[in-house]
PDB file of C-alpha atoms and ligand atoms in Angstrom:
ATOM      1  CA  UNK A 782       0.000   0.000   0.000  1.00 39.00           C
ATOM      2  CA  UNK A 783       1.310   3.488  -1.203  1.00 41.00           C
ATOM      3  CA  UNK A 784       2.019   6.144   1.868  1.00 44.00           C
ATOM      4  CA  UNK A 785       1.533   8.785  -0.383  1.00 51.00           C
ATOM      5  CA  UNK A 786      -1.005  11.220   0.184  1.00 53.00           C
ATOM      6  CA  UNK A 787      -2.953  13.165  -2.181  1.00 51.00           C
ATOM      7  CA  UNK A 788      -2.668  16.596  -1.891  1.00 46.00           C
ATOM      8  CA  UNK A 789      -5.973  19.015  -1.152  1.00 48.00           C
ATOM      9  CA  UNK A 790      -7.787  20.006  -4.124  1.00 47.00           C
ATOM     10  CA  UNK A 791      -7.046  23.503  -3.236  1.00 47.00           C
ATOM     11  CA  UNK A 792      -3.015  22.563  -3.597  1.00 51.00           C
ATOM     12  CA  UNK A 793      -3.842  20.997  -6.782  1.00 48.00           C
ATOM     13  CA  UNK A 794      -6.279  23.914  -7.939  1.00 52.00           C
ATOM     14  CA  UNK A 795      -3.135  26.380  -7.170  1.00 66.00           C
ATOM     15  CA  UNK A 796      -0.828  24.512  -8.913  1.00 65.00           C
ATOM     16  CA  UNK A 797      -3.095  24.671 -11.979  1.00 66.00           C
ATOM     17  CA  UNK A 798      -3.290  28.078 -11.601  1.00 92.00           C
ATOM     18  CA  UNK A 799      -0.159  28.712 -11.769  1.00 95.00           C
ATOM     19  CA  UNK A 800       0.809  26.726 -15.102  1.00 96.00           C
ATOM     20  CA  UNK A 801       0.180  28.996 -18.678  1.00 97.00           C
ATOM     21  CA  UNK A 802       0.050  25.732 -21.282  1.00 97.00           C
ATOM     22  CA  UNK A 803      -3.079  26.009 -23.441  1.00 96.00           C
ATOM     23  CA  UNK A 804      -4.930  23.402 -21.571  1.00 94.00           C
ATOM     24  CA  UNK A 805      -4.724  25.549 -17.917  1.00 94.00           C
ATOM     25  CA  UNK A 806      -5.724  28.780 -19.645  1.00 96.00           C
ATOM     26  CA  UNK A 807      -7.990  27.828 -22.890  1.00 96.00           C
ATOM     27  CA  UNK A 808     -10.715  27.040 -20.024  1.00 95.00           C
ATOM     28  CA  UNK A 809     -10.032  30.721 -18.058  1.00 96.00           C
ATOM     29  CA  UNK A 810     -10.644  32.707 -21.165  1.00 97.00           C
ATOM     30  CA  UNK A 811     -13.523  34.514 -21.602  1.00 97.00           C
ATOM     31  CA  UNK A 812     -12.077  36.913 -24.408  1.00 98.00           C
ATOM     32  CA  UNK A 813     -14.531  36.728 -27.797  1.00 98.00           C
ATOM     33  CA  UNK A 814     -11.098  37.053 -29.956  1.00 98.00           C
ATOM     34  CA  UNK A 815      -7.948  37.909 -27.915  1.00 98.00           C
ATOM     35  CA  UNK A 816      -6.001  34.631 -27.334  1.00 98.00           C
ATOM     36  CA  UNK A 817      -8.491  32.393 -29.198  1.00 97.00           C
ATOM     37  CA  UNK A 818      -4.619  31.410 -30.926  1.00 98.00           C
ATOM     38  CA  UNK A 819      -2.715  31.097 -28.275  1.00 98.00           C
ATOM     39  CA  UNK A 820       1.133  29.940 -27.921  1.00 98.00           C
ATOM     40  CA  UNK A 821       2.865  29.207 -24.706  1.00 98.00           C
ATOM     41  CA  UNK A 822       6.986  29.048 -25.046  1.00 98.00           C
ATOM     42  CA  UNK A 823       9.373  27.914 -22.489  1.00 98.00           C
ATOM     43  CA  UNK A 824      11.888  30.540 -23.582  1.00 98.00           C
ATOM     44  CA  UNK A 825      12.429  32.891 -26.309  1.00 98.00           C
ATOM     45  CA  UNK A 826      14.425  35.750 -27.059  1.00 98.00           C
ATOM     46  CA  UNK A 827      11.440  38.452 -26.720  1.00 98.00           C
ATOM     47  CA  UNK A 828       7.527  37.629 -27.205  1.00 98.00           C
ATOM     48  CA  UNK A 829       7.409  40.430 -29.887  1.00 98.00           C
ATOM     49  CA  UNK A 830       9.919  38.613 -31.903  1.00 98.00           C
ATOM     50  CA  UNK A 831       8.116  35.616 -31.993  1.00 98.00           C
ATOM     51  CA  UNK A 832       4.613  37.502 -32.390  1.00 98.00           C
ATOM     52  CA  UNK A 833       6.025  39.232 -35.008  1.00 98.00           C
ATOM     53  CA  UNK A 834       7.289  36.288 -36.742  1.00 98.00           C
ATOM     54  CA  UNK A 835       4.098  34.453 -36.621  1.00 98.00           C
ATOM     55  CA  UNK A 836       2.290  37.988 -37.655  1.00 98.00           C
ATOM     56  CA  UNK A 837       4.463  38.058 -41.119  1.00 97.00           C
ATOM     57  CA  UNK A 838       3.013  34.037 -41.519  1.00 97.00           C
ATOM     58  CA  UNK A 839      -0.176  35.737 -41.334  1.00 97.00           C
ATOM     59  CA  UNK A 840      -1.387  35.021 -37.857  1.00 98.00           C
ATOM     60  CA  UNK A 841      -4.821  35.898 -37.626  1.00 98.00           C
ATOM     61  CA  UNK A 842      -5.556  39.442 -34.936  1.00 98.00           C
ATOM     62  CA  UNK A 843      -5.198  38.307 -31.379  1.00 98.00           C
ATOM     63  CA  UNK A 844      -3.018  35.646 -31.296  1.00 98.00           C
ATOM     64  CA  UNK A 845      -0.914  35.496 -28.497  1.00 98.00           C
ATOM     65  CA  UNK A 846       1.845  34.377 -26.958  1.00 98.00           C
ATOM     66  CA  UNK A 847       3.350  34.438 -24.063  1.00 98.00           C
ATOM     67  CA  UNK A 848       6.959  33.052 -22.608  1.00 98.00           C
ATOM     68  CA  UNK A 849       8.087  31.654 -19.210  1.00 98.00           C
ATOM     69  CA  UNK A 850      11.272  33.192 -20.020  1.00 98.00           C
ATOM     70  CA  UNK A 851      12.884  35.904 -22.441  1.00 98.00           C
ATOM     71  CA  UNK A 852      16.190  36.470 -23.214  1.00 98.00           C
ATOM     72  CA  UNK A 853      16.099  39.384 -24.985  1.00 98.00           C
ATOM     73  CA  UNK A 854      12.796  41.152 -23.312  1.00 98.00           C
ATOM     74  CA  UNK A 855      12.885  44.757 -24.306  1.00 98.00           C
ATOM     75  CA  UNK A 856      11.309  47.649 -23.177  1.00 97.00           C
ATOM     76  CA  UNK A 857      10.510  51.246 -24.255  1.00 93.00           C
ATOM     77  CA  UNK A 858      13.440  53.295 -25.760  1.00 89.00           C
ATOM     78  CA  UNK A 859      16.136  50.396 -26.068  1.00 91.00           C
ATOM     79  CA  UNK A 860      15.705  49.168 -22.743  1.00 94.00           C
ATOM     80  CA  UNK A 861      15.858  45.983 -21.572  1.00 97.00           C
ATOM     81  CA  UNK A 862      12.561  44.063 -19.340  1.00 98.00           C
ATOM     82  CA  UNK A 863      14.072  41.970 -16.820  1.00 96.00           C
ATOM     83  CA  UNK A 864      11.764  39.258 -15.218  1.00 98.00           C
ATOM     84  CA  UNK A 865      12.390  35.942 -13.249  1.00 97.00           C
ATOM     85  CA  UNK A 866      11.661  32.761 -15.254  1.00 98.00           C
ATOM     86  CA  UNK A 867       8.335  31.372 -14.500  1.00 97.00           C
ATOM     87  CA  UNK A 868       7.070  34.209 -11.992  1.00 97.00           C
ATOM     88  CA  UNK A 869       5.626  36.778 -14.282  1.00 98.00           C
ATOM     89  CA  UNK A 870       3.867  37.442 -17.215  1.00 98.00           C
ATOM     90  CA  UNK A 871       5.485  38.394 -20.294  1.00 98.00           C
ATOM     91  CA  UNK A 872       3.400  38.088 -23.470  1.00 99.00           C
ATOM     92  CA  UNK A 873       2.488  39.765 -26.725  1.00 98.00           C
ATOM     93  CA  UNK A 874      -0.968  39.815 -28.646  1.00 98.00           C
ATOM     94  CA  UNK A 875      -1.389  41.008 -32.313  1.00 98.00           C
ATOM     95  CA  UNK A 876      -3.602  43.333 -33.903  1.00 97.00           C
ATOM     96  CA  UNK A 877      -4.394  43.859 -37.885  1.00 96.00           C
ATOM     97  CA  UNK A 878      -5.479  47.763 -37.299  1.00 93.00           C
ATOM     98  CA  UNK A 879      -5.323  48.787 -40.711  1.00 88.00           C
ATOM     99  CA  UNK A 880      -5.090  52.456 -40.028  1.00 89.00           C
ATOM    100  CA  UNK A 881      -3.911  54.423 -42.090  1.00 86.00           C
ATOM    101  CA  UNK A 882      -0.756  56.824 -40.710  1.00 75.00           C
ATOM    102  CA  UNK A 883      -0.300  59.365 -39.462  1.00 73.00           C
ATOM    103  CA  UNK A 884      -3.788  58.140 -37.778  1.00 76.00           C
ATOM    104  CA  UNK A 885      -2.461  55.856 -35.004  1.00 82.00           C
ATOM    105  CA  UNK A 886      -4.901  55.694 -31.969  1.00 86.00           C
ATOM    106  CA  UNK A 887      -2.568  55.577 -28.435  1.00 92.00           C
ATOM    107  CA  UNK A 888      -2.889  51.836 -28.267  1.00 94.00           C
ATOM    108  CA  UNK A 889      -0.518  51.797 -25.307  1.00 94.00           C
ATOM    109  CA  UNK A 890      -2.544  54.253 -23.130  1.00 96.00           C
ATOM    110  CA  UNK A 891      -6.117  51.598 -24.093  1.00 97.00           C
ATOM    111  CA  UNK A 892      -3.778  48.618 -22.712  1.00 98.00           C
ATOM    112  CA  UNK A 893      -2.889  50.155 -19.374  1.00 98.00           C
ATOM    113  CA  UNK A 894      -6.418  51.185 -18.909  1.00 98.00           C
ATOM    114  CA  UNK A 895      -7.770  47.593 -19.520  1.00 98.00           C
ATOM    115  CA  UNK A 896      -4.312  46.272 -17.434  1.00 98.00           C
ATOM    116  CA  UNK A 897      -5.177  48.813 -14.476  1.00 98.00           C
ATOM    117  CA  UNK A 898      -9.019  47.369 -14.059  1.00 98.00           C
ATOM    118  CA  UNK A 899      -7.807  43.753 -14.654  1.00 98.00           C
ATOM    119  CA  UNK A 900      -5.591  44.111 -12.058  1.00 98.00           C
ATOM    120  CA  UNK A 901      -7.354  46.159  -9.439  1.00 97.00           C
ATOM    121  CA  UNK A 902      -8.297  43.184  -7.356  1.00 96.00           C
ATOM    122  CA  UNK A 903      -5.134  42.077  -5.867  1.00 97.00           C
ATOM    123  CA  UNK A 904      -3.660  45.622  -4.958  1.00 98.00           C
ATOM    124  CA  UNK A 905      -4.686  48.226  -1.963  1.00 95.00           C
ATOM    125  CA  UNK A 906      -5.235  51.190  -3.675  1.00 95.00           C
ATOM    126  CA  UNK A 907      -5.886  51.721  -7.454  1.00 93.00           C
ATOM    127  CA  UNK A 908      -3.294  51.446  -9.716  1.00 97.00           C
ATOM    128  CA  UNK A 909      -1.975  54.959 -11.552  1.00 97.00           C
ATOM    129  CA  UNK A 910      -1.146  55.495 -15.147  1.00 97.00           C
ATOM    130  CA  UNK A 911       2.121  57.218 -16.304  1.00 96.00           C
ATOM    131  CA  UNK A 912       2.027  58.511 -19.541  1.00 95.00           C
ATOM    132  CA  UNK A 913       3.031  56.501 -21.895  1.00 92.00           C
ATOM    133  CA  UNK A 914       2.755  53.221 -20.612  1.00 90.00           C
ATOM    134  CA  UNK A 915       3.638  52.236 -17.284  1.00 96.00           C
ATOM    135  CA  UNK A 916       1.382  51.186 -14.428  1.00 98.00           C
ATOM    136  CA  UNK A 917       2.484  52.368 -10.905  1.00 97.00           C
ATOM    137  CA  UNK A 918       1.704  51.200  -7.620  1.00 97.00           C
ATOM    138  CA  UNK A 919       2.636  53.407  -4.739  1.00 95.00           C
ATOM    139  CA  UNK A 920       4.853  54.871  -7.291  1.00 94.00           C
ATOM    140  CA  UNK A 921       6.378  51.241  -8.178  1.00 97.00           C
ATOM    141  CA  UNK A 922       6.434  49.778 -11.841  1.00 97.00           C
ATOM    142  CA  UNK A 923       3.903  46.503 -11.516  1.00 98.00           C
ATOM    143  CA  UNK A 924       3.699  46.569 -15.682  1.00 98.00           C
ATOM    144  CA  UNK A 925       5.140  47.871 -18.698  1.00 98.00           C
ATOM    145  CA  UNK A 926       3.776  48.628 -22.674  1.00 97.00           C
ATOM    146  CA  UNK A 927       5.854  47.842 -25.193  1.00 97.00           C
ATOM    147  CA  UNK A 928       3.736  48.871 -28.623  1.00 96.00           C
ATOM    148  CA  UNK A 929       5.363  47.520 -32.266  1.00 96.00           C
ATOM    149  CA  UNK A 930       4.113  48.110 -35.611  1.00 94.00           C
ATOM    150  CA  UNK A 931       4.801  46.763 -38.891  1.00 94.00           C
ATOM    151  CA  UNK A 932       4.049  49.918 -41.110  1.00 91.00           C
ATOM    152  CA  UNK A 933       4.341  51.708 -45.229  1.00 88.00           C
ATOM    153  CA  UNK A 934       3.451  54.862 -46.083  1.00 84.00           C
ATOM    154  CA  UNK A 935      -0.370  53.140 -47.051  1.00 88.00           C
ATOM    155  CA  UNK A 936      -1.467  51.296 -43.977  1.00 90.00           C
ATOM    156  CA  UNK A 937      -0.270  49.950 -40.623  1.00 92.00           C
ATOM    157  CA  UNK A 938       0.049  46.137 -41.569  1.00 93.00           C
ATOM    158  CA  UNK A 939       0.063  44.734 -37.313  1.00 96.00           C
ATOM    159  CA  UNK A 940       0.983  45.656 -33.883  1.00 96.00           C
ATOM    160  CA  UNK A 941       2.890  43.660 -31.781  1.00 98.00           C
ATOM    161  CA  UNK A 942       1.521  44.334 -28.157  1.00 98.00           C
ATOM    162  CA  UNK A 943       3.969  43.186 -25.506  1.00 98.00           C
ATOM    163  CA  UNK A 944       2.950  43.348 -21.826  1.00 98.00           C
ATOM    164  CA  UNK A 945       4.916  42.634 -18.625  1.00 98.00           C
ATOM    165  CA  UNK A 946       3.221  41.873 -15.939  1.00 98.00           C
ATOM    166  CA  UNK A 947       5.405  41.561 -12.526  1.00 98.00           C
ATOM    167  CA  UNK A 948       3.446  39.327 -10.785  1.00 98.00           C
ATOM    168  CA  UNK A 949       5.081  36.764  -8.265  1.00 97.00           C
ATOM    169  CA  UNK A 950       8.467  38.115  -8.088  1.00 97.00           C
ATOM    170  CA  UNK A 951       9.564  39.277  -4.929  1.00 97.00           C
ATOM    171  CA  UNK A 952      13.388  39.977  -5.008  1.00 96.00           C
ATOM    172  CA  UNK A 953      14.172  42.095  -7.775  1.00 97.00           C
ATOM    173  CA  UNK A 954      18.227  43.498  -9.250  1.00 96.00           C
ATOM    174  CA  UNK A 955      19.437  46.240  -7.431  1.00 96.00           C
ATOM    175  CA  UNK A 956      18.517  48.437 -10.311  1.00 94.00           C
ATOM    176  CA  UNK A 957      15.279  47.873  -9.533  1.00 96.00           C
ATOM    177  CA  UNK A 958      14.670  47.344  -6.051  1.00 94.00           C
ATOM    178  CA  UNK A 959      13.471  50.700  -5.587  1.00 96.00           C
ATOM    179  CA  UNK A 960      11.299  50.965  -8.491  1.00 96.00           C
ATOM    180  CA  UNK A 961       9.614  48.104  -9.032  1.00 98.00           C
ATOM    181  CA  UNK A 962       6.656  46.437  -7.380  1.00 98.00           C
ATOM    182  CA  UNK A 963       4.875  42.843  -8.044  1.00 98.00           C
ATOM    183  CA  UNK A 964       1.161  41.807  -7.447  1.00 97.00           C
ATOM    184  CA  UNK A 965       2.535  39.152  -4.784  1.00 97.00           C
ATOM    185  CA  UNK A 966       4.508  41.987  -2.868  1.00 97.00           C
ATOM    186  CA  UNK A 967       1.449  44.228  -3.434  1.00 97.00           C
ATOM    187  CA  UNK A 968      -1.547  41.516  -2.375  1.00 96.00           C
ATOM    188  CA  UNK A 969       1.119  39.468   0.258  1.00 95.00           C
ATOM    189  CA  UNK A 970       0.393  36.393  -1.681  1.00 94.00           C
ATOM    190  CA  UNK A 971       1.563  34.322  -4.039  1.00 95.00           C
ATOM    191  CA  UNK A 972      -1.008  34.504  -7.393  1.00 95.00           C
ATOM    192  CA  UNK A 973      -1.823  32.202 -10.257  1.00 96.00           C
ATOM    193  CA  UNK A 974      -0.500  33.625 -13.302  1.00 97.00           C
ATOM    194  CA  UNK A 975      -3.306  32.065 -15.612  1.00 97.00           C
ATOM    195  CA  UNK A 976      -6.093  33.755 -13.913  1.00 96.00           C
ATOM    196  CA  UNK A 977      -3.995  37.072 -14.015  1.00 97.00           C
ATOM    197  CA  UNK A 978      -3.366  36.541 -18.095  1.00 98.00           C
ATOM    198  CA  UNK A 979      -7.245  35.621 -18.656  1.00 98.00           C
ATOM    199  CA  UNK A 980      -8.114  38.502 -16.731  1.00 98.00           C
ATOM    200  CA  UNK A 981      -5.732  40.916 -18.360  1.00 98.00           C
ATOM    201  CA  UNK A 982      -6.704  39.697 -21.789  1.00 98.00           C
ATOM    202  CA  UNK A 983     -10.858  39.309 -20.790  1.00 98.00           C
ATOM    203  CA  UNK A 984     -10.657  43.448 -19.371  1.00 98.00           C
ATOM    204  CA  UNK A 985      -7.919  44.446 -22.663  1.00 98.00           C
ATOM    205  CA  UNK A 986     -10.596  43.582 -25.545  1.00 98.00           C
ATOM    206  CA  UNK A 987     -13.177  46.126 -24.849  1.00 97.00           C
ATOM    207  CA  UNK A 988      -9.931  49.246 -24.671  1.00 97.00           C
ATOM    208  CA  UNK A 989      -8.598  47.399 -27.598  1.00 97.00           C
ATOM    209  CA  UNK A 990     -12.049  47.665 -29.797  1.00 97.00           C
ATOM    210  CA  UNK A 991     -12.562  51.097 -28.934  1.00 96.00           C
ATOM    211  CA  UNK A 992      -8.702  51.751 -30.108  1.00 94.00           C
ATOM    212  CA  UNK A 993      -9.535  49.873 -33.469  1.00 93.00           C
ATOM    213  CA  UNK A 994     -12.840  51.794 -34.166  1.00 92.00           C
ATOM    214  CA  UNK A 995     -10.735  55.095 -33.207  1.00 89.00           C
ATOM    215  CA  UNK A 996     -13.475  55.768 -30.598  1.00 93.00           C
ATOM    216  CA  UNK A 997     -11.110  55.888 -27.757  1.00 93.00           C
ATOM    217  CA  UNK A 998     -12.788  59.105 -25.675  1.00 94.00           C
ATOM    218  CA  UNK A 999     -14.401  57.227 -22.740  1.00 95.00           C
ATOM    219  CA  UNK A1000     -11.144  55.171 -22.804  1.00 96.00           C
ATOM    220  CA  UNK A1001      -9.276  58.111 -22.203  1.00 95.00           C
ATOM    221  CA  UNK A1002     -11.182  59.511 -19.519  1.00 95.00           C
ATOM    222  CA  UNK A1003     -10.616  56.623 -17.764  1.00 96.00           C
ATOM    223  CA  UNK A1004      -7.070  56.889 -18.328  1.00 96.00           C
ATOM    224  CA  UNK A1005      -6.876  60.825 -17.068  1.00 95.00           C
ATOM    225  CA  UNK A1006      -8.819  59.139 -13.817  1.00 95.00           C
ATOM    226  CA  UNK A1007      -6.044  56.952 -13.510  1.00 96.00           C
ATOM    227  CA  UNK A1008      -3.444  59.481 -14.547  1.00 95.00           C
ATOM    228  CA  UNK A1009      -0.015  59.708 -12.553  1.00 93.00           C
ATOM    229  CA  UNK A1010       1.538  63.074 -12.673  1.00 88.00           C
ATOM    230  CA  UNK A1011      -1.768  65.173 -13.644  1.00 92.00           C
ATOM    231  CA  UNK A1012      -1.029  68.908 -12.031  1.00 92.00           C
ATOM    232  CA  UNK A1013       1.999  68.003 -11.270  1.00 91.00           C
ATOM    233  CA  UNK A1014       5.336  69.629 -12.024  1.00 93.00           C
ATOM    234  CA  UNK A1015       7.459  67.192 -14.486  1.00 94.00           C
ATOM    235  CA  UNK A1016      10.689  66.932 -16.226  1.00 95.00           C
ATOM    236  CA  UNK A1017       9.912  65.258 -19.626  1.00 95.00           C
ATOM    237  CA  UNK A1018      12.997  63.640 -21.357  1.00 93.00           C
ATOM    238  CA  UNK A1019      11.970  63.590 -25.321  1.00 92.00           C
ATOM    239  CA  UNK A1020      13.804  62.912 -28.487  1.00 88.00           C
ATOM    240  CA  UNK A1021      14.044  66.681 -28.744  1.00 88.00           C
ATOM    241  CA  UNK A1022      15.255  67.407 -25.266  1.00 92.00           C
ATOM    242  CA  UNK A1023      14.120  68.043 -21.885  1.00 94.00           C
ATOM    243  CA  UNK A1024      10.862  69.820 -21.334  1.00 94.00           C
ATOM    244  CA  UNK A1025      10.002  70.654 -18.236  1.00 95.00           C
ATOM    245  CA  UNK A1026       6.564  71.939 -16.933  1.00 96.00           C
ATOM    246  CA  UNK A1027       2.939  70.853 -14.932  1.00 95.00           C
ATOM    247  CA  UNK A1028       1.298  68.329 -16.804  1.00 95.00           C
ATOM    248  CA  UNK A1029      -1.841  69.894 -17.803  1.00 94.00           C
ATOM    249  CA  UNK A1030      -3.899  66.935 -19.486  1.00 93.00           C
ATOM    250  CA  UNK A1031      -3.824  64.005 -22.546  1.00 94.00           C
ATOM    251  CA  UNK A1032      -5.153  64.951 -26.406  1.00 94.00           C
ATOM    252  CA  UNK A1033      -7.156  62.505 -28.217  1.00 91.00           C
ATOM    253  CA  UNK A1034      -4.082  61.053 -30.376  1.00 91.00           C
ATOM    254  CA  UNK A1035      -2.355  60.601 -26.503  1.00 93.00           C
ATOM    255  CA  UNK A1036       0.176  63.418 -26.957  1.00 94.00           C
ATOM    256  CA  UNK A1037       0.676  64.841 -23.197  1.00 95.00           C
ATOM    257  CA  UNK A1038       0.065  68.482 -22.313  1.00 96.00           C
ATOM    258  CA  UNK A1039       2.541  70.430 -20.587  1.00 96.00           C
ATOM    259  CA  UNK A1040       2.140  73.604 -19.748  1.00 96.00           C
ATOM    260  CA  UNK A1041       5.830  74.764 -19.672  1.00 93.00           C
ATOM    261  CA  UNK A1042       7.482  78.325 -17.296  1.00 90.00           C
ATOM    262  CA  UNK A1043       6.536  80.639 -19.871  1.00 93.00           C
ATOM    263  CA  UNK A1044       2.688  79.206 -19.876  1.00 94.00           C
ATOM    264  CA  UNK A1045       3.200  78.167 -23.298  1.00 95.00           C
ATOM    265  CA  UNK A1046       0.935  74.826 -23.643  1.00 95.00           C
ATOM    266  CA  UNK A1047       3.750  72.089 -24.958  1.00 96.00           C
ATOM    267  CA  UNK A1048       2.163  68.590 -26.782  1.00 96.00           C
ATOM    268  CA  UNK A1049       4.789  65.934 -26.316  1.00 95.00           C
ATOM    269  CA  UNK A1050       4.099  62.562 -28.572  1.00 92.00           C
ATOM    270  CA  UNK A1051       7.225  60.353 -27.200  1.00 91.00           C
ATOM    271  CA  UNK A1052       8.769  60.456 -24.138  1.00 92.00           C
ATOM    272  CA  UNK A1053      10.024  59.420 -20.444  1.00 92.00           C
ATOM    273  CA  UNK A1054       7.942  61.198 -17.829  1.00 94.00           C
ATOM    274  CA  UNK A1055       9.913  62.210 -14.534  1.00 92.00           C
ATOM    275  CA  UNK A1056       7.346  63.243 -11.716  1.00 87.00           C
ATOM    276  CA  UNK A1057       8.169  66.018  -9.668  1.00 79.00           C
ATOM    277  CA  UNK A1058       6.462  67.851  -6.447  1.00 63.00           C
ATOM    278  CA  UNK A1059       2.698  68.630  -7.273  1.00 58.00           C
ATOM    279  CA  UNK A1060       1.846  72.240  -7.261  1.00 51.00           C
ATOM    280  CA  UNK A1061      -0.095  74.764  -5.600  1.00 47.00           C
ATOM    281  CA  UNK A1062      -3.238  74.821  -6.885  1.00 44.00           C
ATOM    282  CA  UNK A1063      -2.915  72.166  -8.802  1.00 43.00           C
ATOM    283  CA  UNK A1064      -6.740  69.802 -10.085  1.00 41.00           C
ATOM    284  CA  UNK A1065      -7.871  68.313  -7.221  1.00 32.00           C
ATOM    285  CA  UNK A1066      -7.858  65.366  -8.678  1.00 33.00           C
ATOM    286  CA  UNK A1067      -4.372  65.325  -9.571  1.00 30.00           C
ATOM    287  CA  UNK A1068      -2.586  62.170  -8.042  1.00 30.00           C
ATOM    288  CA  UNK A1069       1.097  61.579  -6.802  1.00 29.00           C
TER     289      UNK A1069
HETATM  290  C1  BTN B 405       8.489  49.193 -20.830  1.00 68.07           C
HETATM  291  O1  BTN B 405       7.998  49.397 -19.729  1.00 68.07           O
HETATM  292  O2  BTN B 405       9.486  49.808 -21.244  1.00 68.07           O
HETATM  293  C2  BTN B 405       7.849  48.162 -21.722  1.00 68.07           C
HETATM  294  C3  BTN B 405       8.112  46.765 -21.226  1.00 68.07           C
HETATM  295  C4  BTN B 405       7.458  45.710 -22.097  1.00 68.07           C
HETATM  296  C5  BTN B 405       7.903  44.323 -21.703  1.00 68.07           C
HETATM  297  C6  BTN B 405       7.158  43.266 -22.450  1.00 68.07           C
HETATM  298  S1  BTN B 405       7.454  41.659 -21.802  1.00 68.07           S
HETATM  299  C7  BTN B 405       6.638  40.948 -23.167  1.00 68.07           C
HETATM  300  C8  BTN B 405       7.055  41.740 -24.387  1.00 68.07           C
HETATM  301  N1  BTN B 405       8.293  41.216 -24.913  1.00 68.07           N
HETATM  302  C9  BTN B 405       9.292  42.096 -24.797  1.00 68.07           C
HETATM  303  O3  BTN B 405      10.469  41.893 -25.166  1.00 68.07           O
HETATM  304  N2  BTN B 405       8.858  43.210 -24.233  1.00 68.07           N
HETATM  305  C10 BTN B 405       7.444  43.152 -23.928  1.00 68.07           C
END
């Protein structure tokens, strides 16, 4: 007779929760389209590469896939995305827009408002939005936007969407240790990464529609709810230089308003945002 004893359901039910094969998440989904073709990797040098491989094979809008481990994960502006094997999310879904430039809706700013609602349940206070693409917690990085199209001069032909999602990771590189948050270190609990994806991709197809139809306003309020920074004095690195100011609001095509010393009104379309004291006077509903 066998001394081994089966572990609780619940054990088993957290194990399962935790593992991002097609067979633990095809049954969490509740998307109508996003991750309907889905593709779980072991490792690979960044999920955009892969997506955007598969894209130029014609890959149908939606697919996704999403790594235990990347390499090469890249962020914004050259930077790498560092995450611990098999604790977070790292994945990348693909959209067939077919906009035509210049007239590219701020897909990143749609993604961190579905991100911040998906992920709303596990964290104290509600997440904040800084522009273009990160989600804060207590001023911590919990998730990062990385946006990548294929374009010509007649139509956008995909975007690669790649989204990092710290979520179990609890000691991080120096680098980061000051900066960065998780959902575990956030909640105090360890959480199963396939009901964080299915939720992330169930709350991202509604922002996502609204990008593709180009009827983004309500999605943007939301965002300026969420908005890190709003009324508050900021030091905005761009490709052009510095431009320093209060950030006075976000246009439809998600260019940021500041309002610079000589009250000139300044519309910044690519940047890194550095948040500085708030000031006097400042919207009441202007967040830290
Ligand atoms: C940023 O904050 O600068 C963007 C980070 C985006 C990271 C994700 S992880 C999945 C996808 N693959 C990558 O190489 N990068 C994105």
């Amino acid at each position: 007779m066998s001394s081994a004893v089966a572990p609780p359901a619940a054990a088993v039910e957290d194990v399962l929760d935790d593992v991002l094969d097609t067979e633990a998440v095809g049954p969490r989904l509740a998307t109508q389209w996003l991750g309907r073709r889905y593709h779980h990797r072991t490792e690979v040098t960044s999920t955009n590469d892969v997506l955007t491989h598969l894209a130029q094979q014609g890959a149908p809008a939606g697919t996704v896939v999403v790594a235990e481990a990347q390499s090469q994960g890249r962020g914004r502006r050259g930077r790498s995305w560092q995450a611990a094997p098999g604790q977070n999310l790292t994945f990348s879904l693909l959209l067939r827009p077919g906009w035509r430039p210049p007239r590219l809706p701020p897909l990143s700013l749609a993604v961190g408002v579905g991100l911040a609602q998906a992920l709303a349940p596990w964290l104290p206070c509600a997440p904040q939005l800084k522009w273009p693409n990160d989600l804060l917690v207590g001023g911590r990085k919990l998730a990062g936007v990385l946006v990548e199209l294929a374009a010509d001069a007649q139509e956008v032909r995909h975007a690669v969407v790649g989204i990092g999602i710290n979520v179990n990771q609890l000691d991080f590189p120096d680098e980061l240790s000051a900066t960065a948050t998780s959902l575990r270190r956030e909640h105090g609990a360890p959480i199963g990464r396939a009901t964080v994806l299915a939720a992330a991709l169930a709350a991202l197809e509604a922002p996502l529609e609204a990008a593709l139809r180009d009827q983004l306003g309500p999605v943007l309020q939301q965002w300026t709810a969420l908005a890190a920074g709003l009324g508050q004095s900021v030091v905005v690195t761009t490709p052009q230089g510095a431009v320093a100011g209060v950030v006075s609001g976000i246009d439809a095509d998600g260019a940021l308003r500041v309002r610079d010393a000589e009250g000139r009104e300044r519309r910044l379309l690519a940047g890194d945002v550095l948040l500085g004291p708030r000031q006097a006077g400042a919207r009441a509903e202007g967040r830290d």
